[in-house]
Coordinates of C-alpha atoms in Angstrom, one line a residue:
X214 CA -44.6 65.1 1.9
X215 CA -46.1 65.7 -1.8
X216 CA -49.6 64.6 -0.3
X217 CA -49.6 66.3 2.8
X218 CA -48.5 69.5 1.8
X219 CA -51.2 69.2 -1.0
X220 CA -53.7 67.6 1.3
X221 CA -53.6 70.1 4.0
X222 CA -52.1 73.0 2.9
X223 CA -51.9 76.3 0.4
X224 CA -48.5 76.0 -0.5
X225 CA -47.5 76.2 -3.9
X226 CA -45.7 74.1 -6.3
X227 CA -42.9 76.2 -6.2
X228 CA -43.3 76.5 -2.4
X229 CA -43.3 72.7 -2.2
X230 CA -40.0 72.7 -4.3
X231 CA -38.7 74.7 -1.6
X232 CA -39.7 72.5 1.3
X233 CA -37.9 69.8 -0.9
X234 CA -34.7 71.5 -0.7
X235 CA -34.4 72.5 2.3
X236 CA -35.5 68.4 3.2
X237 CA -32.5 67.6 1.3
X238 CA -30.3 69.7 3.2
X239 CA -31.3 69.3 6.9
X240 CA -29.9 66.7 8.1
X241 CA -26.5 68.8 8.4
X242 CA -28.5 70.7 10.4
X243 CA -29.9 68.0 12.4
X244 CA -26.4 66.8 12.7
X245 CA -24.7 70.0 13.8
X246 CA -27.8 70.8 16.0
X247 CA -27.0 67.5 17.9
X248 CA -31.0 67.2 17.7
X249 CA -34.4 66.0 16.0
X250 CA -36.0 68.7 13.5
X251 CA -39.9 68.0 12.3
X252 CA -41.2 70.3 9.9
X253 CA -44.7 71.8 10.7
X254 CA -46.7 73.8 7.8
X255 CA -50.1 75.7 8.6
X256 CA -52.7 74.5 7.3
X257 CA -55.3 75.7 4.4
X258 CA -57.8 77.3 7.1
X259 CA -54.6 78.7 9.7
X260 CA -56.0 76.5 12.8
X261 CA -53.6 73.8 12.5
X262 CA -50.2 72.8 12.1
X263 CA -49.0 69.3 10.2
X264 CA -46.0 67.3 10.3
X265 CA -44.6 67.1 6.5
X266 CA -41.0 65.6 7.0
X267 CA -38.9 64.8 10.3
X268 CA -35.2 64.2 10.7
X269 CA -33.2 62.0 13.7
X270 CA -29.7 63.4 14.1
X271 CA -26.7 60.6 13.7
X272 CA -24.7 63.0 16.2
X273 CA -26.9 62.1 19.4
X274 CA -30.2 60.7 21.0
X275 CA -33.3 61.2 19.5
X276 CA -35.8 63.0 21.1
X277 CA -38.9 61.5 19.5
X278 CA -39.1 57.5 19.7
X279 CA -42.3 58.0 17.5
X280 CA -42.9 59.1 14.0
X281 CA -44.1 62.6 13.8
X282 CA -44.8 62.6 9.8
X283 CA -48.7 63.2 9.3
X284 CA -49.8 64.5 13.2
X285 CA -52.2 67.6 13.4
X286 CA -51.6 70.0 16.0
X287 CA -54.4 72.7 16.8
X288 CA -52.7 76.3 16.9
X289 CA -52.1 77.8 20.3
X290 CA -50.9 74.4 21.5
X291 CA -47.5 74.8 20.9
X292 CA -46.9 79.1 21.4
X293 CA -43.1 78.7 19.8
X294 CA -44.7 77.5 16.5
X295 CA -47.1 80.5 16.7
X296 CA -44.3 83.0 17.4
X297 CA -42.0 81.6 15.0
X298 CA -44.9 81.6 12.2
X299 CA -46.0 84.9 13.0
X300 CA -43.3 87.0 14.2
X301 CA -40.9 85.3 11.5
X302 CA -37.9 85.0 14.2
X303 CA -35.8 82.3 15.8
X304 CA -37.8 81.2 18.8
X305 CA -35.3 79.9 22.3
X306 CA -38.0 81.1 25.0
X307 CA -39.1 78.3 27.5
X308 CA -38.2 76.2 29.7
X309 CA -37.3 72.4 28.3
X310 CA -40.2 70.6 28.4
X311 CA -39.9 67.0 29.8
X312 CA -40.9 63.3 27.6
X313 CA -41.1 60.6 28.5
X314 CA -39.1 61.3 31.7
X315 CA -36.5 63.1 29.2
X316 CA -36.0 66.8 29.1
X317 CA -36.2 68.0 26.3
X318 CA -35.2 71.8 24.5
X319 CA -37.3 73.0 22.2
X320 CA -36.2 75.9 19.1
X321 CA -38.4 76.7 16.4
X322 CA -37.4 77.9 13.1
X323 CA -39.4 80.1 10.3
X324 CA -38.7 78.4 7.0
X325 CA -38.4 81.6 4.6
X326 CA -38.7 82.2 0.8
X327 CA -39.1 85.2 -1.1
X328 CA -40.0 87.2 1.5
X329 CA -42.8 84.5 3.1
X330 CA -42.7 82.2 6.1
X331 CA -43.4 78.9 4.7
X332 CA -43.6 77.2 7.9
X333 CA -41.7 76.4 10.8
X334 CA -38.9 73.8 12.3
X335 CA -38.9 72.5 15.3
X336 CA -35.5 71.7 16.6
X337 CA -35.6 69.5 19.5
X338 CA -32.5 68.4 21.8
X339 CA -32.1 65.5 24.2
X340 CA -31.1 67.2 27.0
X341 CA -30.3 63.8 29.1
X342 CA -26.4 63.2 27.7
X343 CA -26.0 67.0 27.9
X344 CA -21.8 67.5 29.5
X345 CA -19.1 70.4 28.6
X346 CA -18.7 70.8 25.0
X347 CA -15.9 70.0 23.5
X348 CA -14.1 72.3 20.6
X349 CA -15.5 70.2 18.1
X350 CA -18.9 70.4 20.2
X351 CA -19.3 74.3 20.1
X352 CA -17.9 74.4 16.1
X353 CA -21.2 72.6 15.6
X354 CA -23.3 74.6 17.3
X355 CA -22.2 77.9 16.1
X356 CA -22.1 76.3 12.5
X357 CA -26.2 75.4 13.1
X358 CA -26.9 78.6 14.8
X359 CA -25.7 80.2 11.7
X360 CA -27.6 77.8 9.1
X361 CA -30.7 78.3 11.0
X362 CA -30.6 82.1 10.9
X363 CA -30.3 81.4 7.0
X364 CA -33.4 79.4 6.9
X365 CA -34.9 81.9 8.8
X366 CA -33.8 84.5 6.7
X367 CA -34.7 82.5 3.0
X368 CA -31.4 82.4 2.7
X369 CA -30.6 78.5 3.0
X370 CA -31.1 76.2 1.0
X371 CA -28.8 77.4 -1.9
X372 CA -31.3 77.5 -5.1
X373 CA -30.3 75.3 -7.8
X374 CA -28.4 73.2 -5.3
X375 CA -30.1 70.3 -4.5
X376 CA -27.5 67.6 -2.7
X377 CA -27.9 64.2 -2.7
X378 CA -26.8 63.2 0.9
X379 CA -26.3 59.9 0.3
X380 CA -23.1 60.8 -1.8
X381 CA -22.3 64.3 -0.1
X382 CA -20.0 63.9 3.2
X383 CA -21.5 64.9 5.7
X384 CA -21.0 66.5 9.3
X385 CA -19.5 63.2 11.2
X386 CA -17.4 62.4 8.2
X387 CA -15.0 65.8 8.6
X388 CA -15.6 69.5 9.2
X389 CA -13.9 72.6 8.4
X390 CA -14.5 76.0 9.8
X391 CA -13.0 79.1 8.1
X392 CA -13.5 82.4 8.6
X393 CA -14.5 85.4 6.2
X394 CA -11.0 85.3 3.7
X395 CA -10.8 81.2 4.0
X396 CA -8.5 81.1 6.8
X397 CA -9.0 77.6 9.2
X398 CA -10.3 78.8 12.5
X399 CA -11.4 74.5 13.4
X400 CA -10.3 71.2 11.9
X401 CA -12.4 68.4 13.1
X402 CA -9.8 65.1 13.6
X403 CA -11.7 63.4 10.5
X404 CA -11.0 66.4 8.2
X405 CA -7.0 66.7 9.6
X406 CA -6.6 63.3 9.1
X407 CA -8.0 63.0 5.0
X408 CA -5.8 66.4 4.9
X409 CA -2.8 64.3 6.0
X410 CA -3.6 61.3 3.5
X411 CA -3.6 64.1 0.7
X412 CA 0.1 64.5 2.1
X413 CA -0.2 67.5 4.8
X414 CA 2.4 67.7 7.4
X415 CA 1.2 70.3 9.2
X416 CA -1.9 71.5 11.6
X417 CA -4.5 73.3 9.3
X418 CA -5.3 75.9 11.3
X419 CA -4.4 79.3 10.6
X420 CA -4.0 78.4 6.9
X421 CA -5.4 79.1 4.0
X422 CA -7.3 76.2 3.1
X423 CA -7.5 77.1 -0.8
X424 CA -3.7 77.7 -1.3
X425 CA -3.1 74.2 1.2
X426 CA -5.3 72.5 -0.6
X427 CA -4.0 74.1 -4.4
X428 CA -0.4 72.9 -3.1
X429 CA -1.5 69.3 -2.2
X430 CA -2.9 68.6 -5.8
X431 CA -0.9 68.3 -8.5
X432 CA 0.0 71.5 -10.6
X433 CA -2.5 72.1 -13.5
X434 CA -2.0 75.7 -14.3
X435 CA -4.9 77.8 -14.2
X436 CA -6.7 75.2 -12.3
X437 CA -5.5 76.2 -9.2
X438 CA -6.4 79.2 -9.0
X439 CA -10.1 77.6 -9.0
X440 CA -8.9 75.4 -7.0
X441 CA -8.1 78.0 -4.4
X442 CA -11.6 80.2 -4.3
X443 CA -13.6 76.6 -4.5
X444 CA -12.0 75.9 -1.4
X445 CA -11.7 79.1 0.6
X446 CA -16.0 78.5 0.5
X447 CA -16.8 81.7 -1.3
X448 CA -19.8 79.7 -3.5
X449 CA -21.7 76.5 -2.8
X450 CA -19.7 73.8 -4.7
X451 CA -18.8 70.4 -4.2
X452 CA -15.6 68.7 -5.7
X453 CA -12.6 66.4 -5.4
X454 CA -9.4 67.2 -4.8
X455 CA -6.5 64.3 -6.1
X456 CA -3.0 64.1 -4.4
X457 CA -0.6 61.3 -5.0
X458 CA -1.5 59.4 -2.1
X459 CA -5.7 60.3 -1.7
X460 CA -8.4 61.9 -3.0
X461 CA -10.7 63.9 -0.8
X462 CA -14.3 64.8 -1.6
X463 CA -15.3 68.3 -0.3
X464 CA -18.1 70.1 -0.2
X465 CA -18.3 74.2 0.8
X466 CA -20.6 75.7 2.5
X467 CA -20.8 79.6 2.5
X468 CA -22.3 81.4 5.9
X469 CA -23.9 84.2 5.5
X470 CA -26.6 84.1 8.7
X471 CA -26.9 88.1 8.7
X472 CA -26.6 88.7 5.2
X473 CA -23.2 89.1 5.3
X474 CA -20.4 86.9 4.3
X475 CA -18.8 85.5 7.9
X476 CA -17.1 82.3 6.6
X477 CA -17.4 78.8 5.6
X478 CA -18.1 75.2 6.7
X479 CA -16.5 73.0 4.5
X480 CA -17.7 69.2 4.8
X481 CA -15.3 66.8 3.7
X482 CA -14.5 63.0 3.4
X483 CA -11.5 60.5 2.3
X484 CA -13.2 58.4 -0.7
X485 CA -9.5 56.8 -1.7
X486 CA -10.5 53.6 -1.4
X487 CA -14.1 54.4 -3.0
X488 CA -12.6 55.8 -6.0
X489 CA -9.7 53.0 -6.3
X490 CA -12.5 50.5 -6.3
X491 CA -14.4 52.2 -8.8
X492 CA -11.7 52.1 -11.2
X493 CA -11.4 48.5 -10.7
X494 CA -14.7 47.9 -11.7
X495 CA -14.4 50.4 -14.6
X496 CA -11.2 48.1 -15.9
X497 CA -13.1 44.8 -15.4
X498 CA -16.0 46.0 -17.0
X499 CA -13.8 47.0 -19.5
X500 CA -12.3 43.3 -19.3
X501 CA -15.3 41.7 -19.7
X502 CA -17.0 43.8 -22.4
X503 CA -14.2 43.1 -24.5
X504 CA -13.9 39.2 -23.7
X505 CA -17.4 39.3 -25.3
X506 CA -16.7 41.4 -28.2
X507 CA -13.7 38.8 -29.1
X508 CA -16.0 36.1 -28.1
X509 CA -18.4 37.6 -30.8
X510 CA -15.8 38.1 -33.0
X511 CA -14.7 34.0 -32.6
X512 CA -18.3 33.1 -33.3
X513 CA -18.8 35.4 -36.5
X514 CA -15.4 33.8 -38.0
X515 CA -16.5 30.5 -36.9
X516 CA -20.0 31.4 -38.9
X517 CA -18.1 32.3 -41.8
X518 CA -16.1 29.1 -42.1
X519 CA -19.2 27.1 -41.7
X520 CA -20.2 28.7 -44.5
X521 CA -17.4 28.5 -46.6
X522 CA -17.8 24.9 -45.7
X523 CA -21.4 24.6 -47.0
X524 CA -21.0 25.8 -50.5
X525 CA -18.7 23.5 -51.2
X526 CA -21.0 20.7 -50.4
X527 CA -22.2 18.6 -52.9
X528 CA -25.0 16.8 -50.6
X529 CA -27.5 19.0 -50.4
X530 CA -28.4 18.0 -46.8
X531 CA -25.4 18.6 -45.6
X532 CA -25.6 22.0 -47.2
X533 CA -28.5 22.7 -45.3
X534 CA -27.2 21.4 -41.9
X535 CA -24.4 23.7 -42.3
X536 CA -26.4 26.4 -42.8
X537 CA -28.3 26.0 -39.8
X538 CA -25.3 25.5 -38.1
X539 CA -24.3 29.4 -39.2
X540 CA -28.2 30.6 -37.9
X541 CA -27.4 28.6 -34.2
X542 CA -23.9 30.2 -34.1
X543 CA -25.0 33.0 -35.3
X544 CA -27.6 33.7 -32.5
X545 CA -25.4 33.1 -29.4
X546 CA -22.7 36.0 -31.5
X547 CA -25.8 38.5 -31.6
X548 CA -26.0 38.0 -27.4
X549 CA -22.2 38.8 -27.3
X550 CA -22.6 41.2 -29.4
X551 CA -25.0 42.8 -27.0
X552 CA -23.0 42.0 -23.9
X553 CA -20.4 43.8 -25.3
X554 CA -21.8 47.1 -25.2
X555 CA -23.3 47.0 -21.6
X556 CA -22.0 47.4 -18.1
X557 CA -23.5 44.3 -16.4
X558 CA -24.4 41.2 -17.4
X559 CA -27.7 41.6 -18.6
X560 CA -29.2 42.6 -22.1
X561 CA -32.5 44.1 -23.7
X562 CA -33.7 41.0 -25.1
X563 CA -36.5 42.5 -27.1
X564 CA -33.3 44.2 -29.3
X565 CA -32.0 40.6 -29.7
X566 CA -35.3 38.5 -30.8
X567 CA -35.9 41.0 -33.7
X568 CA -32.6 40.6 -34.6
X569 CA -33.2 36.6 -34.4
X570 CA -36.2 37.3 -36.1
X571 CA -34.5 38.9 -39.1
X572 CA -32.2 36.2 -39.8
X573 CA -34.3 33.5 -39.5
X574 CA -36.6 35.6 -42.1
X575 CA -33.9 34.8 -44.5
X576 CA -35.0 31.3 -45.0
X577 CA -38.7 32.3 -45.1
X578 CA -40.2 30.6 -48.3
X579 CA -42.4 33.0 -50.6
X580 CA -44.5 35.7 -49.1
X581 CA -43.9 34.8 -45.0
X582 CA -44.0 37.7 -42.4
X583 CA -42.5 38.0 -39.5
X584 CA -42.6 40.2 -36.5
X585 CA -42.7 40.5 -32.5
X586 CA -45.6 41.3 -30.1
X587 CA -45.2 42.0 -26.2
X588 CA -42.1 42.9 -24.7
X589 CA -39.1 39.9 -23.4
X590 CA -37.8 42.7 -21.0
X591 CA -34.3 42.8 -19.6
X592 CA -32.3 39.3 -19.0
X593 CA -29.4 37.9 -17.7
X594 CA -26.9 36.3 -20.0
X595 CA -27.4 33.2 -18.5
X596 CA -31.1 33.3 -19.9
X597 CA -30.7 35.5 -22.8
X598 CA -27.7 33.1 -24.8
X599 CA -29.9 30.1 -24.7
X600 CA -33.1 31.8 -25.2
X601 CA -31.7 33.3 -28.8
X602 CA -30.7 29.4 -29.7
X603 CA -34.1 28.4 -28.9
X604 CA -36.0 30.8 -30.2
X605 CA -33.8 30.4 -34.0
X606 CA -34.5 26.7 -33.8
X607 CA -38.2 27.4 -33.4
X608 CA -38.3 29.9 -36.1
X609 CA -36.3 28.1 -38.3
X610 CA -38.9 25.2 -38.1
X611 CA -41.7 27.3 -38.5
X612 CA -40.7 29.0 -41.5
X613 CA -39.4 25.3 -42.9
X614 CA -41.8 23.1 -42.0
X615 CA -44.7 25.5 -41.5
X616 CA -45.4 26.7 -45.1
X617 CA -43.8 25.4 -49.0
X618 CA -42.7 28.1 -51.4
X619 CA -45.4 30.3 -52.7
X620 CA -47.6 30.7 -49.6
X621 CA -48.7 33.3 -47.8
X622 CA -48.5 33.5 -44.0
X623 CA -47.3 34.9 -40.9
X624 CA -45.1 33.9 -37.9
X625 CA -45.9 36.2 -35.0
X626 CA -43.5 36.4 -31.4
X627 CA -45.4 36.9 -28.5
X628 CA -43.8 38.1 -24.9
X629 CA -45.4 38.4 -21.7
X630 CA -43.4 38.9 -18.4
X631 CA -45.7 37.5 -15.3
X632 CA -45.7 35.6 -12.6
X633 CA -45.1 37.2 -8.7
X634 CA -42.9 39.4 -7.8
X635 CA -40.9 36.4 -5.9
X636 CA -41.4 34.6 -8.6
X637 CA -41.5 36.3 -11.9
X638 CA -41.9 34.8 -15.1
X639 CA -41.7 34.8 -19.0
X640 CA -44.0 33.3 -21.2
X641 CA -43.0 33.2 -25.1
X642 CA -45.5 32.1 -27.7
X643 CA -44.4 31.6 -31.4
X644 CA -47.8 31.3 -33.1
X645 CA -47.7 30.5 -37.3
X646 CA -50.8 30.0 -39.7
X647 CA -49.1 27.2 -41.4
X648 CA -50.1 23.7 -42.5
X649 CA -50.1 22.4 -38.7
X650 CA -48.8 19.4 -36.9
X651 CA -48.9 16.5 -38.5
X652 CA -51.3 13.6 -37.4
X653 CA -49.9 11.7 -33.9
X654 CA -47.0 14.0 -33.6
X655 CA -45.6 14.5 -30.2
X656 CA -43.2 17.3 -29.7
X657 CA -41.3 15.8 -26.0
X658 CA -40.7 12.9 -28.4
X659 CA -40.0 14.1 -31.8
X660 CA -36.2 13.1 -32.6
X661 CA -34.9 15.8 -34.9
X662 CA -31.9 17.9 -33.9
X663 CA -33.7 21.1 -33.7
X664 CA -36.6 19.9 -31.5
X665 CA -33.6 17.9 -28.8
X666 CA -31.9 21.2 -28.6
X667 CA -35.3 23.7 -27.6
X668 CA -36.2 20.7 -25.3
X669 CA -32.8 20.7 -23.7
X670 CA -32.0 24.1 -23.1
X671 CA -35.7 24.9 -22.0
X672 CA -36.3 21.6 -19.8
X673 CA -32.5 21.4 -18.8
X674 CA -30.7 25.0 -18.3
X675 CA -33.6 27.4 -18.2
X676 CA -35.5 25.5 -15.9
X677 CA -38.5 26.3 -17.8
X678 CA -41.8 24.6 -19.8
X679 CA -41.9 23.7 -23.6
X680 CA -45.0 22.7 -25.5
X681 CA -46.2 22.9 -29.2
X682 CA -49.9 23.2 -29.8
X683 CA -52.4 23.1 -32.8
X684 CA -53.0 26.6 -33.2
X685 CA -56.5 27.9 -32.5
X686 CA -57.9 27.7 -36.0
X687 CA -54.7 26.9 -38.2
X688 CA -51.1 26.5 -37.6
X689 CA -49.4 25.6 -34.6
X690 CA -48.3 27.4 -31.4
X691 CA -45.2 26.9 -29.6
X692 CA -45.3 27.9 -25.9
X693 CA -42.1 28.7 -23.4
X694 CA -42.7 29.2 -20.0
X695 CA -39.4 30.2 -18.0
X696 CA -38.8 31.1 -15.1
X697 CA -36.6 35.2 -15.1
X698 CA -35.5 37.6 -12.4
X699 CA -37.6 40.4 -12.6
X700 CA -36.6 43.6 -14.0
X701 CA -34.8 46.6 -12.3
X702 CA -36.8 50.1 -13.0

């Protein structure tokens, strides 16, 4: 709509903001009109009319098998647009005009704000399934009647309010009609029945559906009495009500198509079981987060003891295999660590490898560096514990084998997420300026511990590609090549 409106039109940003409102809105409209609505805005030189947004109502047929969004119609071809447009009235004149063997009635609607028709809506019904309207029937109708006389009237949309429809009930899901001091005049079945789960007994109509609804939630003092004006419909609000046995989402509706305060719609829906699974998930969450912050816990104390262990070592080898015992343990607890303070199972790795970094830079002899280039992105657990292991051990033999006490040097982490979008990628380089590989040395075959366990978690559970280079003019250059799911944005 953004590049139509600024393609073909005058309109304002402000005017825009508007049209995206009232597109937020409309498909109660659409609902309650039991038809199709396509918004038409002049264009910059007043000869044409373009499509910016259409609608398909999930209360009946649709009157347009094809997409409207984007077609230019000349001025004088459709008079009910003109009239609408320029007389800045509701438009019912005509007979229904027949598609595609289906008649068809035809409304148009001026969209008003501040004082200025912004364009028009056609409203379009599917006349074919047309039979006596039921109660529930003419409830809609007079409910969109009213609506469209406040978009005609700049009324409707409620500023301030936009409503995310995906979340909001809506129409089909229950419907309350009350009258101008918030007495029930309709109660669609949908609405009696999430009334009767709150623990009603009774019909709703004739009540008053703030003081029912105040006595079927528990008592919370002054609450109430908001309680009791939110849901009489005097103001644009949408809540939750919580009895012992439900918990009903509403959302009111004032109606004011004449200026004048006539009543209320109030949409409403049962989300029991929504909200009973959402606290499930909020507990296991909770569950998990703290299985990994004992689990991090475990690994720290284990850590510690392996450290105890160490300085009481005589061998000096085996002082040093204990301590890189504490640097492996210790990277899998920083993962936890992580874990334990999200909501899924997936971590910022680029907060991890520095931290991996830094405690590898422990052992760094003399004047080493370290630091991290590129971005490693969000990843699963699955990919992000063994990743920190190998990423220490390759450190850890940089900084030891790479350079004796006294030099000077870097070790630089490079991240690069690519790939496809079916099949995305990571690609890790650890480059050092070092002394190099040693003459014939082959890293697939190279027998110390550290080396086994990068080629076993990279080859084996990442499902990824290990190599270690001579660097480009000194050093060497480890690359990792892994496979990754590709990031949520």
């Amino acid at each position: 709509m953004n590049d139509l409106v600024r393609q073909h039109t005058a309109l304002s940003d402000s005017d825009l903001e508007w049209l995206h409102l009232l597109v937020s809105e409309w498909q109660l409209l659409s609902d309650l009109s039991f038809a199709d609505l396509v918004l038409w805005v002049p264009t910059l030189d007043g000869t044409r009319y373009v499509s910016v947004a259409q609608m398909r109502p999930n209360t009946g047929p649709t009157s347009y098998q094809d997409d409207m969004v984007g077609h230019l119609v000349p001025r004088g071809r459709r008079p009910m647009l003109d009239s609408a447009l320029d007389e800045g009235r509701i438009v019912r004149e005509g007979d229904p005009e027949w598609r595609e063997e289906v008649p068809v009635r035809v409304e148009s609607i001026p969209v008003r704000r501040e004082g200025r028709v912004l364009g028009v809506i056609a409203r379009n019904t599917n006349l074919l399934t047309v039979r006596t309207p039921s109660r529930l029937e003419l409830t809609y109708l007079q409910s969109a009647s009213d609506l469209a006389q406040m978009i005609a009237a700049g009324s409707f949309p409620f500023p301030g309010q936009q409503v995310d429809m995906d979340a909001s009930p809506r129409a089909g899901d229950g419907l309350i009609r009350l009258d101008a001091d918030g007495v029930v005049q309709y109660a669609s079945p949908n609405a009696l029945s999430a009334y009767h789960r709150l623990g009603l007994a009774a019909d709703l109509v004739g009540h008053h559906l703030g003081q029912a609804t105040a006595e079927l939630a528990p008592a919370r003092g002054p609450v109430d009495e908001a309680l009791v004006k939110l849901a009489s419909g005097w103001a644009p609000r949408e809540f939750e009500v919580e009895g012992e046995d439900g918990v009903i989402q509403l959302r009111a509706i004032p109606l004011k198509p004449k200026g004048t305060h006539i009543g209320s719609l109030v949409l409403l829906r049962d989300v029991t079981e929504l909200r009973r699974r959402e606290r499930e998930l909020i507990t296991k969450d909770a569950t998990i987060r703290e299985i990994h912050h004992r689990v991090k816990n475990n690994l720290q104390t284990v850590a510690a003891l392996l450290r105890l262990q160490s300085r009481r070592m005589d061998s000096e080898q085996g002082r040093e295999a204990l301590n890189e015992a504490v640097r492996r343990v210790g990277s899998i607890a920083i993962v936890h660590e992580t874990l334990s303070q999200n909501l899924d199972e997936r971590v910022e790795f680029d907060e991890i490898a520095d931290r991996v970094l830094a405690m590898v830079a422990e052992i760094a002899p003399g004047a080493v560096a370290t630091r991290r280039t590129g971005r490693f992105g969000i990843l699963d657990a699955e990919v992000a514990t063994p990743l920190s292991m190998v990423l220490t051990e390759i450190l850890q033999n940089a900084l030891e084998h790479a350079f004796v006490p006294g030099d000077q040097g870097t070790v630089e982490v490079g991240a690069v997420r690519g790939g496809s979008r079916t099949e995305p990628r990571l690609l890790v380089t650890v480059q050092d300026n070092g002394r190099g590989l040693p003459e014939g040395f082959d890293p697939h075959r190279a027998g110390n511990l550290g080396l086994q366990i990068v080629r076993t978690l990279v080859e084996g559970e990442l499902g990824g590609k290990f190599d270690m280079l001579p660097g480009a003019e000194r050093g060497t250059q480890v690359i990792l090549d892994i496979p990754v799911r590709a990031e949520k944005h």
